[in-house]
XYZ file of C-alpha atoms in Angstrom:
666
model
C 0.000 0.000 0.000
C 1.206 3.535 -0.723
C 2.167 5.698 2.242
C -0.133 8.742 1.995
C 1.912 10.625 4.616
C 5.091 10.359 2.554
C 6.307 13.688 1.176
C 6.279 13.579 -2.577
C 8.377 15.440 -5.100
C 6.417 17.690 -7.401
C 7.320 17.154 -11.057
C 5.478 17.220 -14.380
C 3.684 14.116 -15.529
C 5.958 12.032 -17.729
C 9.157 13.165 -15.998
C 8.977 10.891 -12.962
C 11.780 8.466 -12.155
C 10.622 4.851 -11.924
C 12.081 1.571 -10.621
C 10.438 -0.118 -13.622
C 13.329 0.583 -15.952
C 13.466 -0.709 -19.497
C 16.097 -3.204 -18.324
C 13.722 -4.530 -15.659
C 10.804 -4.757 -18.082
C 12.814 -6.556 -20.755
C 14.265 -8.902 -18.135
C 10.773 -9.665 -16.837
C 9.502 -10.429 -20.318
C 10.038 -14.178 -20.046
C 7.222 -15.905 -21.900
C 5.635 -18.826 -20.107
C 4.252 -21.151 -22.754
C 2.347 -24.428 -22.567
C 2.833 -26.686 -19.592
C 2.301 -30.307 -18.620
C 3.156 -32.846 -15.926
C 5.268 -35.984 -16.079
C 4.648 -39.418 -14.549
C 5.778 -38.176 -11.123
C 3.629 -35.070 -11.058
C 6.510 -32.710 -11.831
C 5.537 -29.581 -13.711
C 7.102 -28.812 -17.092
C 6.785 -25.436 -18.743
C 8.272 -23.604 -21.713
C 10.146 -20.402 -20.914
C 10.846 -17.909 -23.703
C 14.012 -16.063 -22.683
C 14.753 -12.579 -24.056
C 18.289 -12.761 -22.644
C 18.910 -15.766 -24.925
C 17.580 -14.062 -28.062
C 14.087 -15.357 -27.302
C 15.088 -19.045 -27.117
C 12.338 -21.260 -25.689
C 13.448 -23.798 -23.101
C 11.550 -26.686 -21.547
C 12.007 -26.399 -17.782
C 11.056 -28.857 -15.022
C 10.133 -28.075 -11.428
C 9.952 -31.080 -9.124
C 8.067 -31.546 -5.856
C 11.059 -30.338 -3.839
C 11.115 -27.008 -5.599
C 14.151 -27.749 -7.756
C 14.031 -26.130 -11.195
C 16.189 -27.364 -14.045
C 16.449 -26.875 -17.779
C 15.472 -29.921 -19.814
C 16.258 -28.469 -23.236
C 19.996 -28.567 -23.993
C 21.946 -25.767 -25.624
C 21.403 -25.599 -29.370
C 17.701 -26.495 -29.208
C 14.702 -24.171 -29.103
C 11.237 -25.521 -28.209
C 9.069 -23.543 -30.599
C 6.704 -24.378 -33.453
C 5.950 -22.050 -36.362
C 2.792 -23.700 -37.705
C 0.457 -20.849 -38.721
C 3.572 -18.691 -38.003
C 2.244 -18.051 -34.470
C 2.981 -21.563 -33.240
C 1.964 -22.888 -29.839
C 1.549 -26.544 -28.904
C 5.290 -27.061 -29.348
C 5.726 -29.937 -26.905
C 3.881 -32.845 -25.306
C 4.781 -35.010 -22.330
C 3.780 -38.610 -21.690
C 5.230 -40.404 -18.684
C 8.959 -39.699 -18.691
C 9.164 -38.714 -22.363
C 8.723 -35.404 -24.164
C 8.299 -34.751 -27.870
C 8.995 -31.214 -29.046
C 9.320 -29.107 -32.173
C 12.738 -27.493 -32.647
C 12.631 -23.937 -33.971
C 15.586 -23.905 -36.373
C 14.621 -26.978 -38.410
C 11.017 -27.516 -37.226
C 11.679 -31.246 -36.863
C 10.132 -33.261 -34.052
C 12.497 -34.620 -31.402
C 11.986 -37.152 -28.633
C 13.696 -36.530 -25.323
C 13.807 -38.534 -22.106
C 13.102 -36.556 -18.951
C 15.371 -38.831 -16.914
C 18.777 -40.375 -17.506
C 20.264 -39.641 -20.932
C 18.451 -36.576 -22.235
C 19.944 -36.009 -25.651
C 17.123 -35.183 -28.111
C 16.615 -37.763 -30.856
C 15.010 -36.706 -34.171
C 11.697 -38.340 -35.091
C 11.024 -36.735 -38.465
C 13.173 -36.422 -41.600
C 15.455 -33.469 -42.250
C 14.728 -31.218 -45.200
C 16.387 -28.188 -46.716
C 15.240 -25.705 -44.107
C 12.217 -25.602 -41.770
C 9.716 -26.419 -44.516
C 7.778 -29.131 -42.660
C 6.362 -28.051 -39.320
C 4.461 -29.750 -36.495
C 2.266 -28.643 -33.588
C -0.371 -29.747 -31.090
C 0.638 -33.410 -30.884
C -0.531 -36.281 -28.672
C 0.938 -39.701 -27.894
C -0.895 -42.788 -29.167
C 0.801 -45.182 -26.745
C -0.946 -48.408 -27.752
C 0.158 -47.995 -31.366
C 3.603 -46.593 -30.642
C 3.047 -43.360 -32.529
C 2.597 -39.620 -32.157
C -0.424 -37.866 -33.725
C 0.100 -34.223 -34.661
C -0.838 -31.349 -36.955
C 1.586 -30.919 -39.855
C 2.125 -27.902 -42.098
C 4.028 -28.815 -45.279
C 5.657 -26.004 -47.274
C 7.329 -28.236 -49.879
C 4.550 -28.069 -52.462
C 4.355 -24.411 -53.393
C 3.553 -21.010 -51.970
C 0.558 -22.106 -49.909
C 1.439 -24.965 -47.550
C -0.645 -28.105 -47.057
C -2.071 -28.773 -43.610
C -3.123 -32.199 -42.334
C -3.074 -34.519 -39.323
C -0.362 -37.157 -39.403
C 1.104 -39.912 -37.280
C 4.825 -40.210 -36.530
C 6.270 -43.657 -35.784
C 7.844 -43.836 -32.307
C 8.988 -47.464 -32.580
C 11.268 -47.375 -35.595
C 14.707 -45.780 -35.727
C 14.205 -45.034 -39.433
C 13.139 -41.477 -40.133
C 10.215 -42.212 -42.422
C 7.673 -39.742 -43.759
C 4.752 -39.394 -41.332
C 1.535 -41.164 -42.313
C -1.383 -38.913 -43.226
C -4.515 -39.634 -41.158
C -6.763 -36.664 -41.991
C -6.403 -34.336 -44.964
C -8.285 -32.356 -47.590
C -9.234 -29.219 -45.686
C -7.272 -25.989 -45.266
C -6.612 -26.153 -41.522
C -6.609 -28.581 -38.583
C -6.196 -28.286 -34.825
C -6.792 -30.159 -31.578
C -6.275 -33.811 -32.609
C -7.382 -35.563 -29.415
C -7.347 -39.318 -28.817
C -10.077 -40.909 -26.688
C -8.923 -42.647 -23.470
C -9.458 -46.106 -24.970
C -7.557 -45.153 -28.136
C -10.453 -46.072 -30.424
C -11.496 -42.614 -31.581
C -9.837 -39.395 -32.671
C -11.496 -35.979 -32.389
C -10.258 -32.909 -34.237
C -11.210 -29.419 -35.431
C -10.987 -28.352 -39.079
C -11.934 -25.300 -41.106
C -11.508 -23.814 -44.563
C -10.790 -20.501 -46.272
C -11.943 -17.778 -45.931
C -12.897 -18.572 -42.341
C -10.734 -18.066 -39.299
C -11.114 -20.456 -36.349
C -13.416 -17.989 -34.575
C -15.697 -17.703 -37.619
C -16.750 -21.204 -38.640
C -15.185 -24.578 -37.807
C -16.192 -28.236 -37.692
C -15.684 -30.819 -34.986
C -15.168 -34.362 -36.297
C -14.771 -37.708 -34.592
C -13.281 -40.632 -36.457
C -13.067 -44.317 -35.567
C -9.565 -45.761 -35.641
C -9.240 -49.120 -37.347
C -6.852 -51.964 -36.546
C -4.394 -50.558 -39.070
C -4.425 -47.183 -37.314
C -6.281 -45.407 -40.099
C -9.482 -43.391 -39.710
C -12.306 -45.671 -40.847
C -15.423 -43.600 -40.238
C -16.010 -39.919 -39.612
C -18.898 -38.168 -37.901
C -19.363 -34.401 -37.937
C -20.272 -33.637 -34.340
C -20.701 -29.860 -34.564
C -20.535 -27.055 -37.101
C -22.712 -28.589 -39.821
C -26.203 -27.329 -38.964
C -26.189 -24.488 -41.494
C -25.422 -21.668 -39.061
C -21.937 -20.293 -38.513
C -20.465 -21.927 -35.459
C -16.963 -21.606 -34.026
C -16.166 -24.939 -32.360
C -12.925 -25.345 -30.442
C -11.084 -27.160 -27.641
C -12.464 -30.724 -27.879
C -11.509 -32.898 -24.905
C -12.361 -36.412 -23.784
C -13.392 -36.993 -20.195
C -11.775 -39.888 -18.277
C -14.956 -41.866 -19.016
C -14.533 -41.335 -22.772
C -17.211 -38.677 -23.316
C -16.451 -35.800 -25.668
C -16.752 -32.167 -24.597
C -16.006 -28.984 -26.529
C -16.546 -25.225 -26.609
C -18.873 -23.594 -29.127
C -20.587 -20.242 -29.666
C -23.736 -21.870 -31.090
C -27.056 -20.582 -29.818
C -26.234 -17.828 -27.308
C -23.320 -16.426 -29.280
C -20.879 -17.041 -26.436
C -18.255 -19.781 -26.228
C -19.949 -22.184 -23.797
C -19.115 -25.808 -23.011
C -21.026 -28.646 -24.716
C -21.244 -32.427 -24.428
C -21.641 -34.834 -27.332
C -24.256 -37.519 -26.781
C -22.738 -40.123 -29.065
C -25.666 -42.553 -29.063
C -27.952 -39.860 -30.509
C -25.274 -37.782 -32.273
C -26.510 -34.614 -30.626
C -24.866 -31.895 -28.568
C -26.111 -30.599 -25.232
C -24.952 -27.529 -23.319
C -23.066 -28.285 -20.129
C -24.010 -24.942 -18.626
C -25.389 -21.906 -20.470
C -24.031 -18.494 -19.572
C -23.374 -15.222 -21.382
C -19.655 -15.703 -20.875
C -16.672 -16.909 -22.890
C -15.270 -20.286 -21.781
C -12.344 -20.211 -24.221
C -10.172 -17.896 -26.320
C -9.637 -17.440 -30.070
C -7.255 -20.052 -31.478
C -4.446 -17.795 -32.659
C -1.998 -20.336 -31.334
C -2.212 -24.069 -30.700
C -2.665 -25.521 -27.260
C -5.385 -23.424 -25.636
C -6.610 -25.188 -22.495
C -9.479 -23.395 -20.783
C -10.945 -26.385 -18.950
C -10.080 -29.842 -17.693
C -11.470 -32.809 -15.746
C -10.890 -34.053 -12.217
C -12.367 -36.714 -9.996
C -14.248 -35.845 -6.827
C -16.214 -37.897 -4.326
C -19.300 -37.125 -6.414
C -17.774 -38.152 -9.725
C -16.049 -36.341 -12.582
C -16.140 -32.570 -12.518
C -14.883 -29.840 -14.864
C -12.515 -27.138 -13.681
C -12.779 -24.169 -16.050
C -12.127 -20.488 -16.507
C -14.487 -18.086 -18.196
C -14.719 -14.385 -18.926
C -17.675 -12.211 -18.112
C -18.560 -8.970 -16.319
C -16.886 -6.754 -18.903
C -13.821 -8.882 -19.376
C -12.935 -10.229 -15.943
C -12.013 -13.912 -15.586
C -13.408 -16.396 -13.128
C -12.476 -19.899 -12.076
C -15.291 -22.394 -11.572
C -16.157 -26.046 -11.016
C -18.930 -27.489 -13.184
C -20.977 -30.509 -12.172
C -21.487 -32.471 -15.392
C -24.121 -34.764 -13.908
C -27.710 -34.115 -15.053
C -27.946 -31.271 -12.508
C -25.482 -29.196 -14.578
C -24.503 -26.874 -11.718
C -21.651 -24.366 -11.658
C -19.694 -23.356 -8.548
C -17.435 -20.286 -8.742
C -14.050 -20.700 -7.054
C -12.949 -17.521 -5.331
C -9.520 -16.266 -6.381
C -7.787 -12.876 -6.136
C -7.095 -12.948 -9.889
C -8.867 -11.342 -12.821
C -7.041 -12.937 -15.771
C -6.718 -16.725 -15.789
C -5.504 -18.895 -18.671
C -4.389 -22.419 -19.483
C -5.610 -24.787 -16.819
C -3.926 -28.127 -16.295
C -5.162 -30.803 -13.909
C -2.329 -32.584 -12.114
C -3.761 -34.512 -9.165
C -6.932 -35.159 -7.232
C -6.630 -31.907 -5.322
C -4.893 -29.369 -7.482
C -4.858 -27.475 -10.726
C -2.320 -25.241 -12.359
C -3.208 -22.063 -14.118
C -1.374 -19.051 -15.363
C -1.931 -15.415 -14.376
C 0.120 -13.038 -16.409
C 3.734 -13.867 -15.761
C 3.155 -16.383 -12.969
C 1.957 -19.937 -12.550
C -0.106 -20.785 -9.501
C -1.012 -24.002 -7.720
C -4.527 -24.144 -6.331
C -5.911 -26.650 -3.844
C -9.524 -27.038 -4.920
C -10.500 -28.581 -1.597
C -9.348 -25.491 0.281
C -9.769 -22.718 -2.266
C -11.675 -20.326 0.001
C -9.063 -20.427 2.740
C -5.984 -20.568 0.531
C -6.376 -19.164 -3.000
C -3.090 -20.650 -4.110
C 0.644 -20.220 -4.093
C 3.174 -19.116 -6.679
C 4.978 -22.126 -8.094
C 6.742 -20.387 -10.958
C 7.471 -16.765 -11.680
C 9.232 -15.015 -14.508
C 9.336 -11.697 -12.695
C 12.716 -10.049 -12.279
C 11.830 -8.335 -8.984
C 9.787 -8.779 -5.827
C 6.711 -6.810 -6.802
C 5.457 -6.625 -3.215
C 8.138 -3.996 -2.630
C 6.852 -1.842 -5.475
C 3.130 -1.609 -4.857
C 3.179 2.191 -4.659
C 4.481 2.315 -8.230
C 1.852 -0.030 -9.674
C -1.207 1.394 -11.396
C -4.383 -0.627 -10.823
C -6.639 -0.532 -13.895
C -10.279 0.432 -14.002
C -12.525 -1.157 -16.610
C -14.450 1.720 -18.181
C -17.411 1.369 -20.524
C -17.592 4.328 -22.882
C -19.932 5.416 -25.697
C -18.754 4.866 -29.271
C -19.562 6.834 -32.401
C -22.456 4.460 -33.108
C -25.550 5.631 -31.214
C -26.483 3.230 -28.439
C -23.238 1.224 -28.614
C -20.471 1.113 -26.045
C -16.956 -0.326 -25.914
C -14.496 -1.015 -23.131
C -11.065 0.104 -21.987
C -8.708 -0.973 -19.232
C -7.646 2.435 -17.956
C -4.432 2.829 -15.951
C -3.949 6.223 -14.243
C -0.441 7.464 -13.392
C 0.949 5.966 -10.184
C 4.229 6.666 -8.409
C 4.536 6.990 -4.627
C 7.506 9.341 -4.928
C 5.909 12.011 -7.119
C 2.929 14.239 -7.619
C 2.146 16.514 -10.541
C 1.718 20.280 -10.328
C -1.828 21.423 -9.539
C -4.207 21.525 -12.504
C -1.853 19.554 -14.770
C -3.320 16.530 -16.476
C -1.238 13.572 -17.674
C -0.360 12.644 -21.250
C -2.263 9.614 -22.523
C -1.073 6.593 -24.468
C -3.926 4.689 -26.132
C -3.041 1.127 -27.102
C -4.885 -0.774 -29.804
C -4.324 -4.493 -29.324
C -3.218 -6.862 -32.063
C -5.313 -9.502 -33.726
C -7.532 -7.658 -34.323
C -9.717 -10.582 -33.179
C -8.135 -10.671 -29.743
C -8.424 -8.804 -26.475
C -6.611 -6.886 -23.758
C -7.021 -8.105 -20.194
C -5.908 -6.650 -16.870
C -3.007 -9.017 -16.283
C -0.110 -7.167 -14.692
C 2.198 -6.049 -17.495
C 5.379 -4.274 -16.484
C 5.512 -2.765 -19.972
C 2.360 -0.799 -19.058
C 3.713 0.070 -15.605
C 6.799 1.431 -17.354
C 4.548 4.219 -18.643
C 2.215 4.809 -15.707
C 5.010 4.924 -13.115
C 6.574 7.772 -15.133
C 3.380 9.800 -15.041
C 1.559 8.660 -18.149
C -2.052 7.555 -18.290
C -2.515 4.367 -20.304
C -5.679 3.166 -22.068
C -5.741 -0.465 -23.263
C -8.798 -0.481 -25.531
C -11.061 -3.454 -26.241
C -12.644 -1.915 -29.320
C -15.562 -3.450 -31.206
C -14.281 -6.673 -32.733
C -12.473 -7.784 -29.588
C -13.044 -11.207 -28.101
C -14.322 -11.841 -24.601
C -17.728 -10.270 -25.197
C -19.455 -12.784 -27.465
C -19.883 -13.225 -31.231
C -22.056 -10.148 -31.778
C -19.401 -7.848 -30.312
C -16.667 -9.782 -32.128
C -18.401 -9.312 -35.480
C -18.692 -5.529 -35.158
C -15.414 -5.412 -37.058
C -16.609 -7.502 -40.004
C -16.225 -5.326 -43.091
C -15.273 -2.368 -40.889
C -11.645 -2.825 -39.855
C -10.054 0.595 -39.977
C -13.407 2.178 -39.114
C -14.794 0.647 -35.918
C -11.421 0.096 -34.213
C -10.186 3.573 -35.140
C -13.457 5.166 -34.086
C -13.483 3.362 -30.741
C -9.883 4.358 -29.959
C -10.690 7.979 -30.776
C -13.913 7.820 -28.754
C -11.989 6.379 -25.816
C -9.473 9.213 -25.877
C -12.245 11.803 -26.180
C -14.140 10.218 -23.294
C -11.091 10.337 -21.040
C -10.516 13.974 -21.967
C -14.143 14.862 -21.246
C -13.916 13.008 -17.928
C -10.959 15.153 -16.899
C -8.566 12.216 -16.771
C -6.001 13.290 -19.387
C -4.490 16.204 -21.294
C -6.175 16.744 -24.665
C -3.007 18.267 -26.131
C -0.904 15.153 -25.380
C -2.828 12.211 -26.774
C -0.677 9.424 -28.272
C -1.538 6.048 -29.765
C 0.441 2.867 -30.389
C -0.169 -0.730 -31.377
C 1.449 -3.951 -32.512
C 0.637 -5.811 -35.729
C -3.088 -5.218 -36.334
C -2.887 -2.589 -33.600
C -0.139 -0.949 -35.618
C -2.551 -0.715 -38.529
C -5.160 0.914 -36.275
C -2.492 3.400 -35.172
C -1.565 4.291 -38.749
C -5.211 4.522 -39.808
C -6.008 6.768 -36.840
C -3.153 9.109 -37.773
C -4.077 9.120 -41.470
C -7.835 9.450 -41.233
C -8.467 11.233 -37.909
C -6.959 14.161 -36.018
C -7.507 12.967 -32.435
C -3.910 12.002 -31.663
C -0.785 14.140 -31.602
C 1.758 11.340 -32.209
C 1.845 7.592 -32.807
C 4.017 4.500 -32.747
C 3.475 1.472 -34.979
C 5.182 -1.799 -34.079
C 5.246 -4.148 -37.093
C 1.966 -2.626 -38.247
C 0.161 -2.830 -41.586
C 0.236 0.180 -43.919
C -0.863 -1.386 -47.223
C -3.793 -3.785 -46.994
C -3.629 -4.707 -50.668
C -0.007 -5.835 -50.607
C -0.534 -7.638 -47.307
C -3.139 -9.832 -48.996
C -0.501 -11.118 -51.405
C 2.489 -11.156 -49.035
C 1.159 -12.674 -45.824
C 1.043 -16.320 -44.747
C -1.649 -18.937 -45.376
C -3.352 -18.773 -41.978
C -4.371 -15.123 -42.444
C -4.371 -14.952 -46.239
C -8.197 -14.621 -46.426
C -8.666 -12.966 -43.031
C -8.727 -9.463 -44.463
C -11.572 -10.342 -46.811
C -14.051 -10.516 -43.933
C -12.483 -7.561 -42.126
C -12.301 -5.164 -45.075
C -14.691 -6.130 -47.870
C -14.253 -5.206 -51.543
C -11.148 -4.064 -53.402
C -12.116 -0.394 -53.173
C -12.236 -0.629 -49.376
C -8.800 -2.260 -49.382
C -7.423 0.759 -51.205
C -9.396 3.398 -49.339
C -8.414 2.129 -45.889
C -4.698 1.681 -46.594
C -2.775 4.523 -44.909
C 0.037 4.171 -47.470
C -2.154 5.835 -50.103
C -2.743 8.964 -48.028
C 0.610 10.345 -46.847
C -0.759 13.857 -47.275
C -3.210 13.210 -44.458
C -0.506 12.484 -41.884
C 0.101 15.575 -39.821
C 1.802 14.428 -36.612
C 5.017 12.603 -35.612
C 5.327 8.856 -36.149
C 7.865 6.219 -35.088
C 7.944 2.691 -36.533
C 9.564 -0.499 -35.220
C 9.957 -3.558 -37.450
C 11.564 -7.002 -37.373
C 13.354 -7.842 -40.599
C 12.438 -11.559 -40.443
C 8.710 -10.907 -40.045
C 6.661 -13.307 -42.206
C 3.269 -12.043 -40.998
C 3.704 -8.331 -41.718
C 6.657 -8.064 -44.124
C 9.245 -5.308 -43.491
C 8.302 -3.444 -46.673
C 5.068 -2.373 -44.933
C 7.013 -0.230 -42.448
C 9.485 1.028 -45.044
C 6.737 2.199 -47.397
C 4.939 4.284 -44.795
C 8.254 5.615 -43.458
C 9.307 6.910 -46.861
C 5.857 8.344 -47.551
C 5.643 10.260 -44.266
C 9.276 11.355 -44.497
C 8.712 12.840 -47.958
C 5.933 14.997 -46.549
C 8.305 16.601 -44.041
C 6.684 15.168 -40.912
C 8.953 13.984 -38.073
C 9.332 10.217 -38.502
C 11.734 7.481 -37.408
C 12.150 3.842 -38.463
C 13.875 1.247 -36.262
C 14.589 -2.136 -37.870
C 15.815 -5.220 -36.026
C 17.871 -7.994 -37.577
C 16.748 -11.476 -36.535
C 13.375 -10.388 -35.109
C 10.142 -11.859 -36.378
C 6.515 -10.939 -35.659
C 6.909 -9.709 -32.098
C 10.213 -8.848 -30.459
C 11.864 -11.568 -28.385
C 15.379 -10.265 -27.724
C 15.884 -8.395 -24.445
C 17.988 -5.653 -26.010
C 15.318 -4.927 -28.638
C 12.457 -4.940 -26.125
C 14.433 -2.476 -24.012
C 15.360 -0.241 -26.927
C 11.781 -0.118 -28.229
C 10.362 0.944 -24.867
C 12.959 3.653 -24.365
C 12.808 5.096 -27.857
C 9.023 5.187 -28.034
C 8.787 7.022 -24.710
C 11.585 9.445 -25.612
C 10.088 10.046 -29.065
C 6.766 11.123 -27.548
C 8.456 13.219 -24.861
C 10.669 15.084 -27.336
C 8.014 15.770 -29.911
C 4.797 16.440 -27.991
C 5.470 15.878 -24.295
C 6.648 19.208 -22.978
C 8.763 17.503 -20.336
C 12.145 15.829 -19.932
C 12.132 12.113 -19.047
C 14.130 11.120 -15.984
C 15.772 8.312 -17.958
C 19.068 9.031 -19.692
C 18.583 7.756 -23.235
C 20.450 8.433 -26.465
C 17.681 9.301 -28.926
C 17.223 7.575 -32.244
C 17.541 9.776 -35.300
C 14.244 11.395 -36.265
C 13.900 12.645 -39.816
C 12.470 16.140 -40.250
C 13.213 16.975 -36.618
C 16.216 19.029 -35.485
C 18.732 17.231 -33.262
C 19.224 18.687 -29.828
């Protein structure tokens, strides 16, 4: 708690000194990926390490608290299927299978004894065959996984294959399911007789329209009969996360009916689907990456139960236990957390789930008395010592430009126990438009946000129309209107905060990553709300992106934009004359999602108009920055850029500024 009696230094907003330095933020940017347990109940998790150029390492924590790296030097546990990856490793007993980043081959590794990884799939000329989201088929001595094959032309072929675990020969995997554009979630029933999976086709994304299939597995291991369980009733339905209960019953999440991702149960004898529990809440997330796990099963004295997380009440998360007997009851589990992801059942009494940059262990039998304990943390400091520097967000519902409609923002006011601003001064505002755009911003503690607020900035993390977490109707507000609804909502948010007296109207800035970078550029080109902007690997030319981007998103823009005229009219690159305020761009040169030419084109266009602009390019970075030095540099240069050009204050941090074209050096 902050000490209200403490004498504070008076200094302008934005000039405050903060313990959340760029070094601290970049050091605390470890990415905790998927996790699993071995035969002894030890937890395994993937850590993405900025200090090691973003290398992903499989790490094990045993019951005695010992933590050790499983992945040896030279290996990187990361898949690039769909470019975004996920689902890069699986554990069964004392064995792990993982995808290695550099060659994208699958490797088997023992978790005990000799741990040298052994390749399971053939080597090719480069990482042209990729794997993700696999599961062991123990009785048949094989591994079932999604494959993405780039050997046959520009657009890769996706299918579900099996990899032989018995033979030492590196044979081509056997194709089990093929013919559609995309596959995910291959899940084997407990008795090994059936395989469930999700598939979908262009132009749909996995949150638009998908199908859930179940196939019988014959004696030869092939799929002998297929039944479409969900997605084939004529209405658009986004089915995801199929899972088999210990008793062999199939469950899944779908937005059928209510328009929210609820849990359903397949009644196999009648081939019909029944809701487990109906609620205007989201029980899963959009499948941008493989391996989402929003629910799981555990045994209680009353039979099998579901432990799940869901989002409601304007974006907050809850943990709950669902009785899947005919009573279909739900029991919220009290926790102090508001953003919960990726549950994993590990014993009769416990579950693991992730909050932001921590993993927690929860005892379900004693959840009211003891909400859980930290079992893994990627934080670089003891945050309990820095509470007076942490800004606690408020979820604000604000009116949009569409009469009767509202949107949401996680608003973070400035917070620093050592400083106060001069009377009557209002803080500068940074509006952030999240990526996706079919994604969301939650209130998980992010030191990258605290970097700003602890220096005296207000920060608005906007969940504009089109964001997930609020149901299909809200999600589809962006259909045909990307570059309109998102831009309008970000501008409306800033205007609302100005009208509410929260921020300084003369110091409104906007930034975003990827799709959020596009929203930033569109806001600067087509509106005059903001005084400066920063685009991180953002889109400037929608038309060229359609031809340059990867298969997963190659038809995505069709539903977001519409006809060819709209593609042209909403591309900021065509309207450099409309830019009137400073812009800084950050771009990875190995980006396959938003190619580097997108940033270079808008940089040259804005530069030629005489507007202050800077371009920072990073060798070896892809879509999203993973190296500590680049994360640090981006934070510092963005903040300094805003301060120099529109801030009216001097930052406390000593930073050598990047060169800004059309702006005099000082």
